[in-house]
CSV table of C-alpha atoms and ligand atoms in Angstrom, one decimal:
chain,number,residue,atom,x,y,z
A,1,MET,CA,-0.3,20.5,-2.9
A,2,SER,CA,-2.2,18.5,-5.6
A,3,ALA,CA,-5.5,19.6,-7.3
A,4,ALA,CA,-7.8,16.5,-5.2
A,5,PHE,CA,-6.6,18.4,-1.8
A,6,ALA,CA,-7.2,21.6,-2.5
A,7,ALA,CA,-10.6,21.3,-3.9
A,8,ALA,CA,-11.2,19.0,-0.7
A,9,ALA,CA,-9.1,21.4,1.7
A,10,GLY,CA,-11.7,24.0,-0.4
A,11,GLY,CA,-14.4,22.7,1.2
A,12,GLY,CA,-15.7,20.1,-1.3
A,13,ALA,CA,-15.8,16.4,-1.2
A,14,PRO,CA,-13.2,14.2,0.7
A,15,LEU,CA,-10.4,13.0,-0.8
A,16,LEU,CA,-11.6,9.6,-0.5
A,17,ALA,CA,-14.5,8.5,1.0
A,18,VAL,CA,-15.2,5.2,1.5
A,19,GLU,CA,-19.0,4.7,2.3
A,20,GLY,CA,-21.1,1.2,3.1
A,21,LEU,CA,-18.0,-1.2,1.2
A,22,THR,CA,-19.1,-5.0,1.4
A,23,LYS,CA,-17.3,-7.4,-0.9
A,24,ILE,CA,-18.7,-10.9,-0.8
A,25,TYR,CA,-16.6,-13.2,-3.4
A,26,PRO,CA,-18.3,-15.9,-5.0
A,27,THR,CA,-17.7,-18.1,-2.6
A,28,GLY,CA,-20.0,-16.6,-0.4
A,29,LYS,CA,-17.3,-15.7,2.0
A,30,ARG,CA,-18.2,-11.9,3.0
A,31,ALA,CA,-14.5,-10.7,2.9
A,32,LEU,CA,-15.8,-6.6,3.6
A,33,GLY,CA,-19.1,-6.7,6.0
A,34,GLY,CA,-19.5,-2.5,5.4
A,35,VAL,CA,-16.6,-0.4,5.4
A,36,ASP,CA,-16.5,3.3,6.2
A,37,VAL,CA,-13.2,5.1,5.9
A,38,VAL,CA,-13.2,9.3,5.1
A,39,ILE,CA,-9.4,10.5,3.8
A,40,ASP,CA,-9.8,14.4,4.2
A,41,ARG,CA,-6.0,15.5,4.5
A,42,PRO,CA,-2.7,14.1,3.2
A,43,GLN,CA,-1.6,11.7,5.7
A,44,LEU,CA,-0.5,7.8,5.7
A,45,VAL,CA,-2.9,5.6,6.9
A,46,GLY,CA,-2.1,2.1,7.1
A,47,VAL,CA,-4.1,-0.5,8.3
A,48,ILE,CA,-3.7,-3.7,9.9
A,49,GLY,CA,-5.6,-7.0,10.5
A,50,SER,CA,-5.2,-10.4,11.2
A,51,SER,CA,-4.8,-12.5,7.8
A,52,GLY,CA,-8.4,-12.8,6.0
A,53,ALA,CA,-9.1,-9.4,8.0
A,54,GLY,CA,-9.9,-7.6,4.7
A,55,LYS,CA,-7.1,-5.3,4.3
A,56,SER,CA,-6.3,-6.7,0.6
A,57,THR,CA,-9.9,-6.8,-0.4
A,58,LEU,CA,-10.7,-2.9,0.9
A,59,ILE,CA,-7.5,-1.0,-0.8
A,60,ARG,CA,-8.5,-3.8,-3.9
A,61,CYS,CA,-12.1,-2.1,-4.1
A,62,ILE,CA,-10.8,1.1,-3.9
A,63,ASN,CA,-9.6,0.7,-7.5
A,64,ARG,CA,-11.4,-1.9,-8.6
A,65,LEU,CA,-9.0,-4.3,-8.6
A,66,VAL,CA,-11.8,-6.7,-7.1
A,67,GLU,CA,-15.3,-5.6,-7.6
A,68,PRO,CA,-17.2,-4.0,-4.8
A,69,THR,CA,-20.7,-5.8,-3.8
A,70,SER,CA,-22.0,-2.6,-2.6
A,71,GLY,CA,-21.3,0.3,-1.1
A,72,ARG,CA,-19.3,3.7,-2.5
A,73,VAL,CA,-15.8,4.7,-3.3
A,74,LEU,CA,-15.8,8.4,-3.7
A,75,LEU,CA,-12.1,10.2,-5.2
A,76,ASN,CA,-12.7,13.6,-4.9
A,77,GLY,CA,-16.3,12.6,-4.8
A,78,GLU,CA,-16.4,10.7,-7.5
A,79,ASP,CA,-18.1,7.5,-6.7
A,80,ILE,CA,-15.7,5.0,-8.6
A,81,VAL,CA,-17.5,1.7,-8.2
A,82,ALA,CA,-20.5,3.5,-10.9
A,83,LEU,CA,-17.8,4.8,-13.3
A,84,ASP,CA,-17.6,2.5,-16.9
A,85,ARG,CA,-14.8,1.1,-18.3
A,86,LYS,CA,-13.4,3.7,-19.6
A,87,GLY,CA,-14.1,6.5,-16.3
A,88,LEU,CA,-12.8,3.4,-14.7
A,89,ARG,CA,-9.6,3.3,-16.8
A,90,ALA,CA,-9.2,7.5,-16.2
A,91,ALA,CA,-10.0,7.5,-12.1
A,92,ARG,CA,-7.2,4.5,-11.7
A,93,ARG,CA,-4.5,7.0,-13.0
A,94,ARG,CA,-5.0,8.7,-11.0
A,95,ILE,CA,-4.4,6.1,-8.3
A,96,GLY,CA,-1.0,5.2,-7.6
A,97,MET,CA,-1.0,1.0,-6.6
A,98,ILE,CA,2.5,-0.3,-5.1
A,99,PHE,CA,2.8,-4.2,-3.8
A,100,GLN,CA,4.8,-6.0,-2.0
A,101,GLU,CA,5.9,-8.3,-4.8
A,102,TYR,CA,7.0,-5.2,-6.8
A,103,ASN,CA,5.3,-6.3,-10.2
A,104,LEU,CA,7.9,-4.9,-12.8
A,105,VAL,CA,8.3,-6.2,-15.8
A,106,GLU,CA,11.5,-7.9,-15.5
A,107,ARG,CA,13.4,-7.5,-18.9
A,108,LEU,CA,13.4,-4.3,-18.8
A,109,SER,CA,15.2,-1.4,-17.9
A,110,VAL,CA,14.8,0.5,-14.4
A,111,MET,CA,13.4,3.5,-16.7
A,112,GLN,CA,11.6,1.5,-18.7
A,113,ASN,CA,9.3,0.2,-15.9
A,114,VAL,CA,8.6,3.7,-14.5
A,115,LEU,CA,8.5,5.2,-17.6
A,116,SER,CA,5.3,2.4,-17.9
A,117,GLY,CA,4.3,4.5,-14.7
A,118,ARG,CA,2.3,6.9,-17.5
A,119,LEU,CA,0.6,4.2,-18.6
A,120,GLY,CA,-1.3,3.0,-15.4
A,121,TYR,CA,-0.3,0.2,-13.6
A,122,VAL,CA,-2.4,-1.7,-16.2
A,123,GLY,CA,-1.2,-1.2,-19.2
A,124,LEU,CA,2.4,-2.2,-18.9
A,125,LEU,CA,3.3,-3.8,-22.7
A,126,PRO,CA,2.3,-0.9,-24.6
A,127,SER,CA,4.8,1.3,-22.9
A,128,LEU,CA,7.7,-1.6,-24.7
A,129,HIS,CA,6.5,-0.2,-27.9
A,130,TYR,CA,5.9,3.5,-26.6
A,131,ARG,CA,7.8,6.1,-27.2
A,132,PHE,CA,8.0,8.9,-23.8
A,133,PRO,CA,8.0,12.6,-24.5
A,134,PRO,CA,11.0,13.9,-22.6
A,135,GLN,CA,9.4,15.8,-20.2
A,136,ASP,CA,8.5,12.1,-18.9
A,137,ILE,CA,12.0,11.0,-19.2
A,138,GLN,CA,13.2,14.1,-17.2
A,139,ALA,CA,10.5,12.9,-14.1
A,140,ALA,CA,11.7,9.8,-14.2
A,141,PHE,CA,15.3,10.6,-13.8
A,142,ALA,CA,14.3,13.4,-11.0
A,143,LEU,CA,11.8,10.6,-9.2
A,144,LEU,CA,15.1,7.7,-9.2
A,145,ASP,CA,17.0,10.3,-8.2
A,146,ARG,CA,14.4,11.5,-5.1
A,147,VAL,CA,13.8,7.9,-4.7
A,148,GLY,CA,17.1,6.7,-3.8
A,149,LEU,CA,18.3,5.3,-7.6
A,150,ASP,CA,20.1,7.7,-9.2
A,151,GLY,CA,22.4,6.1,-12.0
A,152,TYR,CA,20.5,3.1,-11.8
A,153,HIS,CA,18.3,3.8,-14.8
A,154,ASN,CA,19.7,1.4,-17.3
A,155,GLN,CA,20.4,-1.6,-14.6
A,156,ARG,CA,17.6,-4.5,-15.8
A,157,ALA,CA,15.0,-5.2,-13.0
A,158,ASP,CA,15.6,-8.5,-12.8
A,159,ALA,CA,19.7,-7.9,-11.3
A,160,LEU,CA,17.8,-5.8,-8.2
A,161,SER,CA,17.6,-6.4,-4.4
A,162,GLY,CA,14.4,-5.7,-3.0
A,163,GLY,CA,14.5,-2.7,-1.7
A,164,GLN,CA,15.8,-1.0,-4.9
A,165,ARG,CA,13.1,-2.8,-6.5
A,166,GLN,CA,10.2,-1.2,-4.1
A,167,ARG,CA,12.1,1.8,-5.2
A,168,VAL,CA,11.7,1.2,-8.7
A,169,GLY,CA,7.7,0.4,-8.0
A,170,ILE,CA,7.1,3.7,-5.9
A,171,ALA,CA,8.6,5.4,-8.5
A,172,ARG,CA,6.3,4.7,-11.2
A,173,ALA,CA,3.5,4.6,-8.7
A,174,LEU,CA,4.3,8.4,-8.5
A,175,MET,CA,5.3,8.8,-12.3
A,176,GLN,CA,1.2,8.9,-12.4
A,177,ARG,CA,1.1,11.7,-10.0
A,178,PRO,CA,-1.6,9.9,-8.3
A,179,ASP,CA,-4.2,12.0,-6.1
A,180,LEU,CA,-3.9,8.6,-3.9
A,181,LEU,CA,-1.4,5.4,-3.5
A,182,LEU,CA,-2.2,2.3,-2.0
A,183,LEU,CA,0.3,0.1,-0.9
A,184,ASP,CA,-0.4,-3.7,-0.2
A,185,GLU,CA,2.0,-4.7,2.1
A,186,PRO,CA,5.4,-3.2,0.4
A,187,THR,CA,7.2,-3.9,2.8
A,188,ALA,CA,6.8,-7.9,3.8
A,189,SER,CA,9.8,-9.0,1.7
A,190,LEU,CA,12.1,-6.8,3.2
A,191,ASP,CA,14.8,-7.4,6.1
A,192,PRO,CA,13.8,-4.5,8.9
A,193,LYS,CA,16.1,-2.1,8.0
A,194,THR,CA,15.5,-2.0,4.2
A,195,SER,CA,11.7,-2.0,5.3
A,196,ARG,CA,11.8,1.3,7.4
A,197,GLN,CA,13.9,3.2,5.0
A,198,ILE,CA,10.8,2.2,2.8
A,199,MET,CA,7.8,3.4,4.9
A,200,ARG,CA,10.1,6.6,5.9
A,201,LEU,CA,10.6,6.9,1.9
A,202,VAL,CA,6.9,6.9,1.3
A,203,ARG,CA,5.9,9.1,4.6
A,204,GLU,CA,8.3,11.9,3.2
A,205,LEU,CA,6.8,11.3,0.0
A,206,VAL,CA,2.9,11.8,1.4
A,207,ALA,CA,4.5,15.5,3.2
A,208,GLU,CA,6.0,16.0,-0.1
A,209,ARG,CA,3.6,15.9,-2.9
A,210,GLN,CA,0.8,16.1,-0.4
A,211,THR,CA,-1.2,13.1,-1.9
A,212,PRO,CA,-2.8,10.8,0.6
A,213,ALA,CA,-1.5,7.0,1.1
A,214,ILE,CA,-3.0,4.0,2.5
A,215,ILE,CA,-0.7,0.9,3.5
A,216,ASN,CA,-1.9,-2.8,4.4
A,217,ILE,CA,1.2,-3.8,6.9
A,218,HIS,CA,0.8,-6.7,9.5
A,219,ASP,CA,3.9,-5.3,11.3
A,220,VAL,CA,2.4,-2.8,14.1
A,221,ALA,CA,5.8,-1.7,14.9
A,222,LEU,CA,6.4,0.1,12.0
A,223,ALA,CA,2.7,0.9,11.6
A,224,ARG,CA,3.1,2.7,14.6
A,225,ALA,CA,6.7,4.5,13.8
A,226,TYR,CA,5.4,5.9,10.6
A,227,ALA,CA,1.7,5.7,9.8
A,228,ASP,CA,-0.3,9.0,10.6
A,229,ARG,CA,-3.2,6.9,11.6
A,230,ILE,CA,-4.5,3.8,12.0
A,231,ILE,CA,-7.2,1.5,10.9
A,232,GLY,CA,-7.6,-1.5,12.4
A,233,LEU,CA,-9.5,-4.8,10.4
A,234,LYS,CA,-11.3,-7.6,11.9
A,235,ASP,CA,-13.5,-10.1,10.1
A,236,GLY,CA,-14.1,-7.2,7.1
A,237,LEU,CA,-15.3,-4.9,10.0
A,238,LEU,CA,-13.4,-1.7,10.9
A,239,VAL,CA,-13.1,-2.0,14.7
A,240,PHE,CA,-10.2,1.3,14.9
A,241,ASP,CA,-9.6,4.3,13.4
A,242,ALA,CA,-7.7,6.5,15.2
A,243,THR,CA,-3.6,8.1,15.5
A,244,ALA,CA,-1.3,5.4,16.5
A,245,ASP,CA,-0.5,6.5,20.0
A,246,ALA,CA,-4.2,5.3,20.8
A,247,LEU,CA,-3.3,1.7,19.8
A,248,THR,CA,-3.3,0.4,23.1
A,249,ASP,CA,-3.7,-3.1,24.4
A,250,GLU,CA,-7.0,-3.2,24.8
A,251,ALA,CA,-7.5,-2.0,21.2
A,252,LEU,CA,-4.7,-4.4,20.0
A,253,THR,CA,-6.8,-6.8,20.5
A,254,ARG,CA,-9.8,-6.1,19.8
A,255,ILE,CA,-8.0,-6.5,16.5
A,256,TYR,CA,-5.6,-9.6,16.9
A,257,GLY,CA,-7.6,-11.2,19.1
A,258,GLU,CA,-7.1,-12.1,23.2
A,259,GLU,CA,-3.1,-12.2,23.0
A,260,ASP,CA,-0.8,-10.9,26.6
A,261,TRP,CA,1.1,-7.5,24.2
A,262,SER,CA,3.0,-6.5,26.8
A,263,THR,CA,5.2,-9.6,26.6
A,264,PRO,CA,8.3,-8.5,24.7
A,265,GLN,CA,8.8,-9.7,22.2
A,266,GLY,CA,12.5,-11.3,23.1
A,267,GLU,CA,11.5,-12.3,26.4
A,268,GLU,CA,8.8,-15.0,23.9
A,269,GLU,CA,11.8,-16.1,22.2
A,270,ASP,CA,13.8,-16.6,24.7
A,271,GLU,CA,11.0,-19.2,26.2
A,272,GLN,CA,11.3,-21.3,23.3
A,273,PRO,CA,14.6,-22.9,24.4
A,274,SER,CA,13.1,-23.6,27.7
A,275,ARG,CA,9.6,-24.9,26.6
A,276,ALA,CA,11.3,-27.4,24.6
A,277,ALA,CA,14.2,-28.3,26.5
A,278,THR,CA,11.3,-29.1,29.4
A,279,HIS,CA,9.4,-31.1,27.1
A,280,LEU,CA,13.1,-33.0,26.5
A,281,ARG,CA,12.8,-33.6,30.3
A,282,ALA,CA,9.6,-34.9,30.7
A,283,GLU,CA,10.4,-37.6,27.8
B,1,LIG,N1,-11.1,-14.2,-5.0
B,1,LIG,C1,-10.4,-14.6,-3.2
B,1,LIG,N2,-11.9,-15.4,-3.9
B,1,LIG,C2,-13.0,-16.1,-2.7
B,1,LIG,N3,-12.6,-15.8,-1.4
B,1,LIG,C3,-11.1,-14.6,-1.0
B,1,LIG,C4,-10.3,-14.5,-2.1
B,1,LIG,N4,-10.0,-13.6,-2.3
B,1,LIG,C5,-9.8,-12.8,-0.9
B,1,LIG,N5,-10.6,-14.0,0.2
B,1,LIG,C6,-11.2,-14.3,1.2
B,1,LIG,O1,-11.7,-12.7,1.9
B,1,LIG,C7,-11.1,-12.7,2.4
B,1,LIG,C8,-9.9,-11.9,2.9
B,1,LIG,O2,-9.0,-11.6,1.8
B,1,LIG,P1,-8.4,-10.4,2.3
B,1,LIG,O3,-6.9,-11.1,0.7
B,1,LIG,O4,-8.5,-9.3,2.3
B,1,LIG,O5,-7.1,-10.4,3.7
B,1,LIG,P2,-5.9,-10.0,4.0
B,1,LIG,O6,-5.6,-9.3,5.1
B,1,LIG,O7,-5.7,-9.1,3.5
B,1,LIG,O8,-4.8,-11.0,4.3
B,1,LIG,P3,-3.2,-10.7,4.8
B,1,LIG,O9,-2.7,-9.4,5.6
B,1,LIG,O10,-3.2,-13.0,4.6
B,1,LIG,O11,-2.4,-10.9,3.1
B,1,LIG,C9,-10.1,-14.3,3.1
B,1,LIG,O12,-11.1,-15.1,4.0
B,1,LIG,C10,-10.0,-14.8,2.3
B,1,LIG,O13,-9.5,-15.5,1.7
B,2,LIG,MG1,-3.5,-9.2,1.8
């Protein structure tokens, strides 16, 4: 159990509390309109919602890659929004971030990429010249083994498949021994089977490490299958927050708008040629 979760379980502050979070971009776009989320246990929280709903803005405001306009982000009771640069650097080491596009240093080895996690995701370049202590190297080997990349430590990042890259991204984030993991569409560039494997790995890691994770995801079926809890955003507002079983058609409509959710995807695809055929006949 992480120290942070132990403190939370002991009746202290929840691990993460997002309070009244708003973000208005300089363009005037209100991307978040006052979002409240409390995470008080290690769980995998899937964030769903249409493109532009504010999913990335939400997780980027949590680690202040995007500067919130107002509201608080309390990590173990400490308000990230109020921290100065030095405090923020320290807080970011407690938040592991995993990106859709992996953000690896392509010409570095898998091992160097993973070790760079010790420096936090903001300092990749210094890792080129940094000598890591043996215990860090041991920890990196153990993590590579855990994420299924045993034997890959000397491979260059640019020689890996998408799924392997994402495993490196996960190992790098875990090198920080984070209290919270943030994942922004980590499976968006992956095939369906690899996506499931990555989701399964994240789910297992949340349980093993007792570290909560917030994962932005477009694929509702994947979210349902692997997330302990689902949050739905619409136009920057939280319109759903419950377990996957409560994600009814009515809830999906609240999140995404009107749609016949009962139509199986396969049938929809089958309809396409016949529509095209009708169109041709009409001509
Ligand atoms: N840097 C920016 N400047 C101005 N507007 C922005 C900026 N980043 C995002 N937005 C706007 O804020 C809104 C929320 O964007 P965000 O990227 O958080 O959505 P999202 O739910 O992650 O979408 P997607 O599913 O496409 O990734 C959108 O309308 C977007 O155009
Ligand atoms: Mg996004």
